[in-house]
Coordinates of C-alpha atoms in Angstrom, one line a residue:
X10 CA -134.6 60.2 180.0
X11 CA -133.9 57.2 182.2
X12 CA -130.1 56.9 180.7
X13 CA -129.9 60.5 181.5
X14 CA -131.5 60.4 185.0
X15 CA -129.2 57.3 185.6
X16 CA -126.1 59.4 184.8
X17 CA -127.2 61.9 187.2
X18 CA -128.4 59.8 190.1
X19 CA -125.8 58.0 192.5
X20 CA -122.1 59.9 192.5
X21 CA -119.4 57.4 192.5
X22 CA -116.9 56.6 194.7
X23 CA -114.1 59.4 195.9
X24 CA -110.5 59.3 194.6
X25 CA -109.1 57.1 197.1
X26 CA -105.2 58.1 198.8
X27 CA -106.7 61.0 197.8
X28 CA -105.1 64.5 196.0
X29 CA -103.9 65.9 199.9
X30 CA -104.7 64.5 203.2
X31 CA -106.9 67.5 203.9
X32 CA -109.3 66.4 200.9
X33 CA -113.0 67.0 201.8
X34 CA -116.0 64.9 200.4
X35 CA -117.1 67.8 198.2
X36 CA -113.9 67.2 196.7
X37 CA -114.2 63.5 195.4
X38 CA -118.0 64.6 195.2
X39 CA -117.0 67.6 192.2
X40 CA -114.9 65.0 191.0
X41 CA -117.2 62.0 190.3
X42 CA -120.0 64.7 189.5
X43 CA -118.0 66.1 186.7
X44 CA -117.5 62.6 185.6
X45 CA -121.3 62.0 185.2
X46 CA -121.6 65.3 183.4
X47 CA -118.8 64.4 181.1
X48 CA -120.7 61.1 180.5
X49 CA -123.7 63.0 180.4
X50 CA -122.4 65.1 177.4
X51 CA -120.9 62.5 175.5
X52 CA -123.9 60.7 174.9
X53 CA -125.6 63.8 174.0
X54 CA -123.0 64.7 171.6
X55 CA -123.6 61.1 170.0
X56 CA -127.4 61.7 169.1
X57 CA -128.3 60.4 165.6
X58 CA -131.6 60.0 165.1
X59 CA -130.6 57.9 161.8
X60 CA -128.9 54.9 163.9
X61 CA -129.7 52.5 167.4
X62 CA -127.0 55.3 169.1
X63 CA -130.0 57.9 169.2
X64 CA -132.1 55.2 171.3
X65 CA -129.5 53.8 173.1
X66 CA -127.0 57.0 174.3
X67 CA -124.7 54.6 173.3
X68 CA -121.4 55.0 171.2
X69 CA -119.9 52.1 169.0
X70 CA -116.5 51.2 167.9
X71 CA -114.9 48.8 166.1
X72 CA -110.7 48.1 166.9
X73 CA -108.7 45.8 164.7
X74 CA -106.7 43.3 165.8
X75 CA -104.1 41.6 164.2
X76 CA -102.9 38.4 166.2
X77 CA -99.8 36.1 165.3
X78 CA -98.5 33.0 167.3
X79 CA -95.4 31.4 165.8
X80 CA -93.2 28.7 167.2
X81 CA -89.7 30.4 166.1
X82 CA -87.5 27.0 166.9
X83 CA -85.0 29.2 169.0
X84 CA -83.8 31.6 166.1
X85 CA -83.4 35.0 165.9
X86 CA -85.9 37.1 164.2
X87 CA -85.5 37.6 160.5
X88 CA -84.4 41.1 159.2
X89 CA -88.0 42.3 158.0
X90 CA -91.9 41.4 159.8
X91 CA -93.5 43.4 157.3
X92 CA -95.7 40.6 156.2
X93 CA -95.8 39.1 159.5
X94 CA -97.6 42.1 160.8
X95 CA -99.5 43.5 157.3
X96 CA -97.5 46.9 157.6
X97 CA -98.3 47.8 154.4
X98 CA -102.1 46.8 154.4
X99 CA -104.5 50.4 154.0
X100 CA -106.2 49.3 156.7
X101 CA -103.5 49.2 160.1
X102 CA -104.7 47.4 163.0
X103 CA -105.3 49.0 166.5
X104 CA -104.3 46.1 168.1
X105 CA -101.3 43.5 167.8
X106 CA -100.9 40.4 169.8
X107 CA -98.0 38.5 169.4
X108 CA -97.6 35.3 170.9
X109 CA -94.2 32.8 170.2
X110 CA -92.7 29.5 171.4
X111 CA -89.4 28.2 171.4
X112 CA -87.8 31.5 171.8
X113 CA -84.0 31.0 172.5
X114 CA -83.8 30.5 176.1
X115 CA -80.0 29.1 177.0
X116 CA -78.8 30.0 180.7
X117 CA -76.5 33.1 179.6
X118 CA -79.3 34.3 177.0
X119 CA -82.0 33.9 179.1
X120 CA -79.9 35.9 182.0
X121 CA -79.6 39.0 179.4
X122 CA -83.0 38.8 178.3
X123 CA -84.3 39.4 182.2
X124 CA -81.6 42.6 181.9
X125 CA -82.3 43.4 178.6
X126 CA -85.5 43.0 175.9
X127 CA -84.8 39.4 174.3
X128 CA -83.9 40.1 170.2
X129 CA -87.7 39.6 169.1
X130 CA -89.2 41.9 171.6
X131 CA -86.7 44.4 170.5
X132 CA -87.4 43.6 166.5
X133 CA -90.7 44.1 167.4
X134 CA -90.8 46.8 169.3
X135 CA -88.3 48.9 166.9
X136 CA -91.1 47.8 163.9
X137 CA -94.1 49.2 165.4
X138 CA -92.9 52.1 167.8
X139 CA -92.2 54.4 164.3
X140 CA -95.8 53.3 163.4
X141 CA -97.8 54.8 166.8
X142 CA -97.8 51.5 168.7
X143 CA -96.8 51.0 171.9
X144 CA -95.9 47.9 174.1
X145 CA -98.7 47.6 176.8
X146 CA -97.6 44.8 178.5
X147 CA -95.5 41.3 178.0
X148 CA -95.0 37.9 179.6
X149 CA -92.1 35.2 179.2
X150 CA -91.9 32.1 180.5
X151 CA -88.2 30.7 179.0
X152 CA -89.9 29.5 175.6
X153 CA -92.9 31.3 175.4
X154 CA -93.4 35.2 175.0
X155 CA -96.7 37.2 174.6
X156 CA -96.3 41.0 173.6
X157 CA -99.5 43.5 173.7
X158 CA -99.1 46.6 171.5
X159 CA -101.5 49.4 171.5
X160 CA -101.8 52.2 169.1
X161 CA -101.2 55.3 171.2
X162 CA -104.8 57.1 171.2
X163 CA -106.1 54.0 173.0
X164 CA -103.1 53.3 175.6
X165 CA -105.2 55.1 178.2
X166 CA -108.4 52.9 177.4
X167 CA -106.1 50.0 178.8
X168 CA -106.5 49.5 182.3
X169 CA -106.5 46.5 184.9
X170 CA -103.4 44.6 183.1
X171 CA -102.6 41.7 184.6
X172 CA -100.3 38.7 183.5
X173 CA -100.1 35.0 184.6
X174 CA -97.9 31.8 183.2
X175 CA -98.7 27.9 184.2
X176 CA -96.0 25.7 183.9
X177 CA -96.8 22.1 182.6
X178 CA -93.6 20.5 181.3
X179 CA -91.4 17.4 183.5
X180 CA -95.0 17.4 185.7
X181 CA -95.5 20.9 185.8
X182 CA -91.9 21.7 187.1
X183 CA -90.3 23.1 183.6
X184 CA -91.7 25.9 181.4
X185 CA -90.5 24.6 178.1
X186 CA -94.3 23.8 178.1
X187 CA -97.5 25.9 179.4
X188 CA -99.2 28.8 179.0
X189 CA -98.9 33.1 179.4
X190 CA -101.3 34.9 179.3
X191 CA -102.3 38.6 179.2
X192 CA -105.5 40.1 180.6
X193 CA -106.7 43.8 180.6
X194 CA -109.8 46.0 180.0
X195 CA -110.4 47.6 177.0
X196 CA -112.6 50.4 176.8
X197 CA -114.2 48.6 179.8
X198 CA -114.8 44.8 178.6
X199 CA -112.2 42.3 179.6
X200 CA -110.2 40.6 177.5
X201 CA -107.8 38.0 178.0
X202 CA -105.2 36.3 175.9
X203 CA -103.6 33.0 176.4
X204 CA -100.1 31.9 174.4
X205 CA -100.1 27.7 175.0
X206 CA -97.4 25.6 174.3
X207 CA -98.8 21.9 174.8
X208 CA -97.4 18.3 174.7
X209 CA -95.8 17.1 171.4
X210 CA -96.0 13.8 169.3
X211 CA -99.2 12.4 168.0
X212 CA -100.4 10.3 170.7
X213 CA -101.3 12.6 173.2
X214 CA -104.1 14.5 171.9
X215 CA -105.9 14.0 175.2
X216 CA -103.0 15.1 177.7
X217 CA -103.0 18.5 175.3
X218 CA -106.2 19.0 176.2
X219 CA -105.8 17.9 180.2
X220 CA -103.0 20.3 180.0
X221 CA -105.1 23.4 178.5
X222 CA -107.8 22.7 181.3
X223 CA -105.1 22.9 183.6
X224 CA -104.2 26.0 182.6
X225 CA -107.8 27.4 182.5
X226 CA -108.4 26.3 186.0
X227 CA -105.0 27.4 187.4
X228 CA -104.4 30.9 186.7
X229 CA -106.1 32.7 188.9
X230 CA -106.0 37.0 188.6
X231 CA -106.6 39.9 191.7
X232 CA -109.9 41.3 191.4
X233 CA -113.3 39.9 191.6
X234 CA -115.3 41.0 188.2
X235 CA -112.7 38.3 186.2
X236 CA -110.8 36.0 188.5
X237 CA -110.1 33.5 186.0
X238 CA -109.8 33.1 182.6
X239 CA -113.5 31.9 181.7
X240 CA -115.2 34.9 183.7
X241 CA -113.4 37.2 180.9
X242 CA -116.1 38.5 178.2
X243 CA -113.4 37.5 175.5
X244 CA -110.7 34.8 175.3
X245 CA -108.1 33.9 173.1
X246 CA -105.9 30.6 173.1
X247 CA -103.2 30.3 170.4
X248 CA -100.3 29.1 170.1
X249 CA -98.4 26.0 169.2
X250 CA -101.2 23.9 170.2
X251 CA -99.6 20.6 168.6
X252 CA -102.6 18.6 167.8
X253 CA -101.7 16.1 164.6
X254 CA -103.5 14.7 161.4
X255 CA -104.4 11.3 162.8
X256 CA -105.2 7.8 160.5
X257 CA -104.6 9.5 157.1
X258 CA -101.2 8.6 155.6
X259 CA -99.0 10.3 154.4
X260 CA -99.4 10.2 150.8
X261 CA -103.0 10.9 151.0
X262 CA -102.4 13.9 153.2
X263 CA -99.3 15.9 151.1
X264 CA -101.8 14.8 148.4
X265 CA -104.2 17.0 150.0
X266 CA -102.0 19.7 150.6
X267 CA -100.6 20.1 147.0
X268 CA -104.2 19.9 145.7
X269 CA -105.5 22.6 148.4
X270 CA -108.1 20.5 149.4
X271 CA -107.8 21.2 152.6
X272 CA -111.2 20.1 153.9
X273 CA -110.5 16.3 153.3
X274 CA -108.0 16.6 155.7
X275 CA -109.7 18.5 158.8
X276 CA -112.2 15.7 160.1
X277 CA -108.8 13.7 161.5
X278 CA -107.1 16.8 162.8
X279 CA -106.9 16.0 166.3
X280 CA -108.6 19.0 167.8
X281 CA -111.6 18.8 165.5
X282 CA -112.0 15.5 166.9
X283 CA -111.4 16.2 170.1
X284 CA -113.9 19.3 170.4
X285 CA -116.6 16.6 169.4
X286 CA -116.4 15.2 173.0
X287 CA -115.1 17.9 175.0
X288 CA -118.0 20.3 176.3
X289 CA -114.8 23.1 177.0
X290 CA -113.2 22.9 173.8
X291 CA -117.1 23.4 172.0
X292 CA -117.0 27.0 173.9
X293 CA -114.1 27.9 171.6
X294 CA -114.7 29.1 167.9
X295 CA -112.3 28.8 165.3
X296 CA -111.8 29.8 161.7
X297 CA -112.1 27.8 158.7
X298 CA -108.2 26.0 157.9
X299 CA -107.8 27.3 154.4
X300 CA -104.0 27.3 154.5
X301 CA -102.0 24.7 154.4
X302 CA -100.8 23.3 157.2
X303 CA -97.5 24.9 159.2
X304 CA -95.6 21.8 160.6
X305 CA -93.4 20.4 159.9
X306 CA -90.8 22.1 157.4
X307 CA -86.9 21.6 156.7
X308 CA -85.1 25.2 157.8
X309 CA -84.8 27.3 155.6
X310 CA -87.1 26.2 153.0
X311 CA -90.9 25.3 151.9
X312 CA -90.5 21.9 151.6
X313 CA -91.8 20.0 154.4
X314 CA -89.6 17.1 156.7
X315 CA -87.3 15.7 154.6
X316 CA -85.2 13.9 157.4
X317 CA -85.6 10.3 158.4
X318 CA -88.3 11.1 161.2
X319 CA -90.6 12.4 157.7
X320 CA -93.3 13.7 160.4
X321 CA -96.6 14.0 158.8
X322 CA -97.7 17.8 158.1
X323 CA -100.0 19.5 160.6
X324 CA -102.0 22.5 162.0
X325 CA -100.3 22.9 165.4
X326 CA -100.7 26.6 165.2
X327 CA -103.6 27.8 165.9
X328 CA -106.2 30.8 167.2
X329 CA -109.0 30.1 168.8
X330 CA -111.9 32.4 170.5
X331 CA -114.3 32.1 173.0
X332 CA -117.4 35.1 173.7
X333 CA -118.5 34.7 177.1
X334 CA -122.6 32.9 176.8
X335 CA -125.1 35.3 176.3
X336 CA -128.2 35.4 179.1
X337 CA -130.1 32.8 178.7
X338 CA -134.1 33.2 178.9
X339 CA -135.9 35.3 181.4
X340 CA -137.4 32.0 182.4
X341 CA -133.9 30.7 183.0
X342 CA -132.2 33.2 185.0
X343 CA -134.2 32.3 188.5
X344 CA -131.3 30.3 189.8
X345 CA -128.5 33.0 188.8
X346 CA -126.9 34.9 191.8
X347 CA -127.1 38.6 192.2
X348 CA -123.0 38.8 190.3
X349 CA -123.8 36.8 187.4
X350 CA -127.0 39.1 187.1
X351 CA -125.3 42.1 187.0
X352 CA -122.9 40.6 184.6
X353 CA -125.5 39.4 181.9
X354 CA -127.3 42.9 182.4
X355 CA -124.1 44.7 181.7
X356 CA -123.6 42.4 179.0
X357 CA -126.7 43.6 177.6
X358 CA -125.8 47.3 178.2
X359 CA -122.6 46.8 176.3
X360 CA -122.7 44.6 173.6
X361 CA -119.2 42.9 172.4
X362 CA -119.1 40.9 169.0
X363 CA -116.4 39.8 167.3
X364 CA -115.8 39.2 163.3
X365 CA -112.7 37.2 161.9
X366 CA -111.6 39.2 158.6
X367 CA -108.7 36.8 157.7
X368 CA -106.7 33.3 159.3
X369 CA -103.8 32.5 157.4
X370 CA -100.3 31.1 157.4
X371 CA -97.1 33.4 155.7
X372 CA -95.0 30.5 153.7
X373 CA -92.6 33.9 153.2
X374 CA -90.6 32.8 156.6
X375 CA -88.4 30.0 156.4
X376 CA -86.1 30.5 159.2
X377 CA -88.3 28.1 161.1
X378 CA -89.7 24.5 161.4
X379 CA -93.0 26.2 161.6
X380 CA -94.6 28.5 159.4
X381 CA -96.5 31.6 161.6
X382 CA -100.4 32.1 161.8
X383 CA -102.4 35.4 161.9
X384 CA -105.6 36.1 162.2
X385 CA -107.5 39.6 162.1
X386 CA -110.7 40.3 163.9
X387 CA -112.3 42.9 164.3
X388 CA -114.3 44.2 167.6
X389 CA -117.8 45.9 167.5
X390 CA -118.2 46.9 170.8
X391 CA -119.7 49.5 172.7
X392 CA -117.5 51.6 175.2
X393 CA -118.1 51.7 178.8
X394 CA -114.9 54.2 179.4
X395 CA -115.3 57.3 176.9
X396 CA -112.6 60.1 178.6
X397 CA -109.1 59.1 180.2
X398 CA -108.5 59.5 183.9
X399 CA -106.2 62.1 184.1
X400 CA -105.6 65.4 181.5
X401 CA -102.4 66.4 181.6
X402 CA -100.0 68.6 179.7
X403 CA -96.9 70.7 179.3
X404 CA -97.3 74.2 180.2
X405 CA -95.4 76.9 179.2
X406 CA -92.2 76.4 176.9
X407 CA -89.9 73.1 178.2
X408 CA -85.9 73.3 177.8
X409 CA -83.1 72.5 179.5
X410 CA -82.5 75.9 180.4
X411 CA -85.0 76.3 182.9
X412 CA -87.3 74.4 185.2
X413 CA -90.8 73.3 184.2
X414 CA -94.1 72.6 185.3
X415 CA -96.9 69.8 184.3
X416 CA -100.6 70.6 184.7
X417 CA -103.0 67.7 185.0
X418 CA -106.4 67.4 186.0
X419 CA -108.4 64.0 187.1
X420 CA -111.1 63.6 184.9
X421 CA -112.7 60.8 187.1
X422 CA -112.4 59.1 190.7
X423 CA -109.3 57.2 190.4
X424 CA -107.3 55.1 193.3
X425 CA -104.5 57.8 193.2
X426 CA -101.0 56.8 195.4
X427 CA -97.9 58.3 196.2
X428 CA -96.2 55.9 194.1
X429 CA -97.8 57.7 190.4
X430 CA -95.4 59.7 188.5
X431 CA -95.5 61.2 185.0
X432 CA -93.1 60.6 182.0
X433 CA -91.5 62.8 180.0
X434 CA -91.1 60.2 176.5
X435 CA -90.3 61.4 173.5
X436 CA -92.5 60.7 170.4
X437 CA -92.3 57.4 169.1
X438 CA -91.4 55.7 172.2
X439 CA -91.8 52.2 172.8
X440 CA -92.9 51.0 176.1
X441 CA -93.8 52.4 179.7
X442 CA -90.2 52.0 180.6
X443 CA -89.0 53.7 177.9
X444 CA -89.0 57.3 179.6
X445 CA -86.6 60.2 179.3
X446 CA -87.6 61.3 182.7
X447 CA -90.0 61.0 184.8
X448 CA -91.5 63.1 188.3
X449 CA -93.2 61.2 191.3
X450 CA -96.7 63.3 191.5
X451 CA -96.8 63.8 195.2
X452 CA -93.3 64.9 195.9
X453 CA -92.9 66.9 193.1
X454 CA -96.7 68.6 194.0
X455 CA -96.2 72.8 194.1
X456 CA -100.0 73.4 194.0
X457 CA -103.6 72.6 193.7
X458 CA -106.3 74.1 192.7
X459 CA -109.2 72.0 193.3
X460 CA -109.0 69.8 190.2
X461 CA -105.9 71.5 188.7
X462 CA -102.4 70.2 189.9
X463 CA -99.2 71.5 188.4
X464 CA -96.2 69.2 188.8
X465 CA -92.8 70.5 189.1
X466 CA -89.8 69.4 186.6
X467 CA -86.2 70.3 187.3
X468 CA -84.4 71.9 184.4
X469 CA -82.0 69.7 185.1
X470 CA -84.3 66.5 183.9
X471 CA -84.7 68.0 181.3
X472 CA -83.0 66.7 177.8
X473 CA -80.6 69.2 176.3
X474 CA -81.1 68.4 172.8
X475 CA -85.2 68.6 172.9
X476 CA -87.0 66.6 170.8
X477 CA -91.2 66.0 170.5
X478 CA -92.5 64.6 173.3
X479 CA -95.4 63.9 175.2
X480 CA -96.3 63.7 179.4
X481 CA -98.0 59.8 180.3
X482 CA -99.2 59.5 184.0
X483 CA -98.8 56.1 185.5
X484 CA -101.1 54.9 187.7
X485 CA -98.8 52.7 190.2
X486 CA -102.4 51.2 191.7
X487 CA -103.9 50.6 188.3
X488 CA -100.5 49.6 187.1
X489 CA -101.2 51.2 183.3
X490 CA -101.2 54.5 182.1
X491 CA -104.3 56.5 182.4
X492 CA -103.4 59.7 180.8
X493 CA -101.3 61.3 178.0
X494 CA -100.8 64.4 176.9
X495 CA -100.7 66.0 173.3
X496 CA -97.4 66.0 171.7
X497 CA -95.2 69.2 172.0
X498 CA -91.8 70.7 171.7
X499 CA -89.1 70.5 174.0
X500 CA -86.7 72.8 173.0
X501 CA -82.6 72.4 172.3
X502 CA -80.6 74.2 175.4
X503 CA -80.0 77.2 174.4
X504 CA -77.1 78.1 177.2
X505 CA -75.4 74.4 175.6
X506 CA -75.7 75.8 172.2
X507 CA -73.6 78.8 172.9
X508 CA -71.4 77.4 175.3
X509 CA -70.0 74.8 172.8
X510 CA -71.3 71.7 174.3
X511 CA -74.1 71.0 171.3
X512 CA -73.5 71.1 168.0
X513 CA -76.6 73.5 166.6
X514 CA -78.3 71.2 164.3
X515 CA -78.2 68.1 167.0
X516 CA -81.7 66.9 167.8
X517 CA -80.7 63.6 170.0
X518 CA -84.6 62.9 169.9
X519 CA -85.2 61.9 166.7
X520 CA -88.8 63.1 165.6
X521 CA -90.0 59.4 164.3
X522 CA -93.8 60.2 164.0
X523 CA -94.7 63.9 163.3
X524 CA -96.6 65.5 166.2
X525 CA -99.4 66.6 164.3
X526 CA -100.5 62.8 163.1
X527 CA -100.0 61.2 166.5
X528 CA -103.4 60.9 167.4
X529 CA -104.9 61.2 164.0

C-alpha cells in the first residue's frame, strides 16, 4: 500500500512549452495524474504472488547486449559481419555497441563522411536495419567511431542521449588518439559507453592509463543526475586499449598461444599489472582472456607479425565494465549529502546487475592487423520508465491522393517545444534521419482535444508508391525519440496509377520486416 499511496501522492511536474499557450494547470495536472495511474496499473497488472514482483510492484527485464570494438587499420569493411555481430545466434541481442579505431580518415574521405555515413556505418547500418535495429546515436572523432543500435520496441525507452570525444594525440591537439563516448538512459538507468584509443608501443603502459583518467575527468555532459562519466550507474571502456605482454619473450609467449594456455601469459599483460596499483582501474571488471590474443597479425591472414619489427602478440582489445558502488552501511552513510542519498536509495529501488555470457575474439577476419573482440552481457534490471511519452498513430487510410492526419496523445509530462515533429519512415528504416517526411507538431497543429492532438500531413508529403510505415515523434528538447507508432499501410496513388506515372506493381518502399513482427 505504501508503493501504491506513493504513486498517488505528489503529481509531477507540467508539460513544459506547453500543448497551447492557453494551457491551464488542470491540464499538465490530468496529464501527470494519468501518468501515475498508468504506473499505478502497471504494477498491478505485474502481481505474482509466486515471485519478489508481487512484494515489490516491481517489473524485471533483462536486454542483451552484444558489444564489439575493433581496430580496422583504415580498411573497408569486409563483405559479410554475420559473425561479427552473431546474426545467426537463436538468441538476437537488443542491444549492439560498436566501437572501431583506425577507420580511414584521409582529408577527402573524411570530408565525405561528414556529408555522407562513412562505408562501416553504412555496412552496418544496411546489416541490422532488415533485422529491427535502429541506429540511436553515433560519434566520430577522425579514427575512432562508436555506433548505438537499438531494436525498435525499445527506441522510445532511450532518452537523454548525449555524446562527448577527448582528444589526446600530439599533446591533446590530434584525435588519431582519445576517446568517444556515448551516454543515454535506458529504461531510466544511465548508461555510458566509452570507445579509447590509447598510446602505442610497450613502454608506456603508464601514460595509457594517465591518458584514460584524462578522459574520465574531462568529458563533462548537461544535466546534473550524471555529469561525468563515473556518476553513470554503468560504464563501459573498450577499445584498442594497447597495453603489451611485458618480460616474457617471445618464444615463450607464441608458445603459450599455440598451447592455449593462456593464463601463463596474463600476469605480464600490462593492464593486469597495472590494475594492481591503480585504485581507478580496480573499479573496472573484466572477463577472463580465453582467446588468444588479437595483435599483432600480417593482413590478410592468421599468422601473426611476420615483418622485421616481429612485435610480440597482445590483448590490446579489450571490454571492460564498471557498476557504480553499492551503499555502503547505514553506519556509513552519515557523511553522504542529500544527492548521493537519493542516488543509493534509487539504486536500491531499481536494482541493475550485469552478467557477461561470452568475451571472445573472431580469427574469421583477416582484413586487419587486429583481430575484433565481442563481448555479450546481459542486463537484469528493473525499469523505472514502463509507457513511452507520446501515443501516436495514423488515422484513417494514408495515400498520396489525399491529405492526412496524425493523432497522438502525451502519455506523461514531457518538455514539449516548437521545434518536435513527427516522421513518416517506412519499415525497416535505419536511423532518425532516415525519414520519408516528416511534420513540425506546432505548425502543423489543426486541433486539440485535451490530451488528443491530430497533426496535419499534406497529401503532397506523401510517397506515391506507399509502402509500410510507421509515425516516430522526436523530441527536439530530449533530443531522442519518445514515441512510435504501430506499423501500417500507406497506400500506392491511385490518381498516379491511372494517369500513367506508376507502373501498378511498383512498391518504391520495399517492405523489409513484415508489419505484423515489428514489435514481436
Amino acid at each position: 500500500m505504501d508503493e501504491i499511496s506513493r504513486l498517488l501522492g505528489t503529481i509531477g511536474r507540467d508539460r513544459s512549452d506547453s500543448l497551447c499557450s492557453g494551457d491551464t494547470q488542470s491540464t499538465g495536472s490530468k496529464l501527470a495524474l494519468r501518468h501515475r495511474l498508468n504506473q499505478l496499473m502497471t504494477c498491478v497488472d505485474d502481481l505474482d504472488p509466486k515471485n519478489e514482483c508481487y512484494t515489490h510492484f516491481s517489473f524485471f527485464h533483462a536486454p542483451r547486449l552484444h558489444m564489439v570494438t575493433w581496430n580496422v587499420a583504415t580498411v573497408d569493411p569486409p563483405d559479410d559481419v554475420s559473425l561479427l555481430l552473431h546474426l545467426n545466434s537463436p538468441k538476437s541481442p537488443d542491444l549492439y555497441v560498436i566501437g572501431l579505431q583506425e577507420v580511414y580518415s584521409g582529408p577527402l574521405r573524411f570530408l565525405s563522411d561528414t556529408v555522407f555515413d562513412d562505408p562501416w556505418s553504412h555496412m552496418f547500418m544496411s546489416t541490422l536495419a532488415p533485422r529491427k535495429y535502429v541506429k540511436v546515436s553515433s560519434i566520430r572523432m577522425q579514427g575512432l567511431l562508436l555506433l548505438f543500435f537499438s531494436k525498435m520496441e525499445h527506441v522510445p525507452f532511450i532518452r537523454d542521449i548525449q555524446a562527448q570525444y577527448t582528444r589526446t594525440g600530439i599533446f591533446g591537439y590530434w584525435g588519431n588518439k582519445g576517446g568517444v563516448s556515448i551516454r543515454l538512459s535506458f529504461y531510466g538507468h544511465l548508461l555510458c559507453f566509452l570507445n579509447c584509443h590509447l598510446a602505442a608501443h610497450m613502454k608506456y603502459a603508464t601514460e595509457r592509463v594517465d591518458e584514460f583518467e584524462y578522459i574520465m575527468d574531462t568529458q563533462i555532459f548537461d544535466g546534473k543526475k550524471a555529469p561525468r562519466i563515473a556518476d553513470h550507474r554503468l560504464v563501459f571502456w573498450f577499445g584498442d586499449l594497447n597495453f603489451r605482454i611485458q618480460d616474457h619473450g617471445m618464444h615463450f609467449v607464441r608458445s603459450c598461444i599455440n598451447n592455449q594456455t593462456y593464463n601463463l601469459l596474463w600476469s605480464k599483460d600490462q593492464l593486469t599489472m597495472m590494475k594492481k596499483k591503480e585504485q581507478r582501474l580496480q573499479e573496472f571488471e573484466e572477463g577472463p582472456l580465453d582467446f588468444q590474443p588479437t595483435y599483432k597479425f600480417d593482413l590478410n591472414s592468421d599468422t601473426y607479425d611476420s615483418s622485421g619489427k616481429k612485435r610480440k602478440p597482445a590483448w590490446t582489445d579489450r571490454i571492460l565494465w564498471r557498476l557504480r558502488p553499492k551503499a555502503p552501511p547505514p553506519d556509513e552513510q552519515d557523511g553522504l549529502d542529500a544527492k548521493k542519498v537519493r542516488q543509493l536509495e534509487e539504486d536500491e529501488e531499481y536494482p541493475l546487475k550485469i552478467r557477461q555470457d561470452l568475451y571472445t575474439s573472431n580469427m574469421e577476419y583477416c582484413v586487419s592487423d587486429h583481430k575484433p573482440v565481442m563481448g555479450v552481457f546481459t542486463l537484469e534490471l528493473r525499469k523505472m520508465n514502463r509507457t513511452p511519452l507520446v501515443r501516436l498513430q495514423a488515422e484513417g487510410d494514408w495515400s498520396a491522393d489525399i491529405d492526412a492526419m496524425v493523432l497522438y496523445s502525451p502519455l506523461q509530462p514531457f518538455p514539449s517545444s516548437t521545434w518536435d515533429w513527427i516522421g513518416l519512415y517506412k519499415v525497416g528504416f535505419t536511423s532518425v534521419s532516415d525519414y520519408i517526411t516528416y511534420t513540425w507538431v506546432k505548425d502543423d497543429e489543426v486541433a486539440f482535444n485535451e490530451e488528443i492532438i491530430q497533426v496535419y500531413v499534406g497529401k503532397e508529403e506523401i510517397p506515391v508508391r506507399g509502402g509500410e510505415c510507421v509515425l516516430c515523434y522526436y523530441s527536439n528538447t530530449l533530443q531522442c525519440i519518445i514515441g512510435i507508432s504501430e506499423p501500417f499501410k500507406v497506400h500506392e496513388s491511385k490518381v498516379a496509377i491511372e494517369e500513367g506515372l506508376l507502373p501498378e506493381r511498383i512498391n518504391g518502399l520495399d517492405k523489409t520486416i513484415a508489419s505484423d513482427d515489428l514489435f514481436k
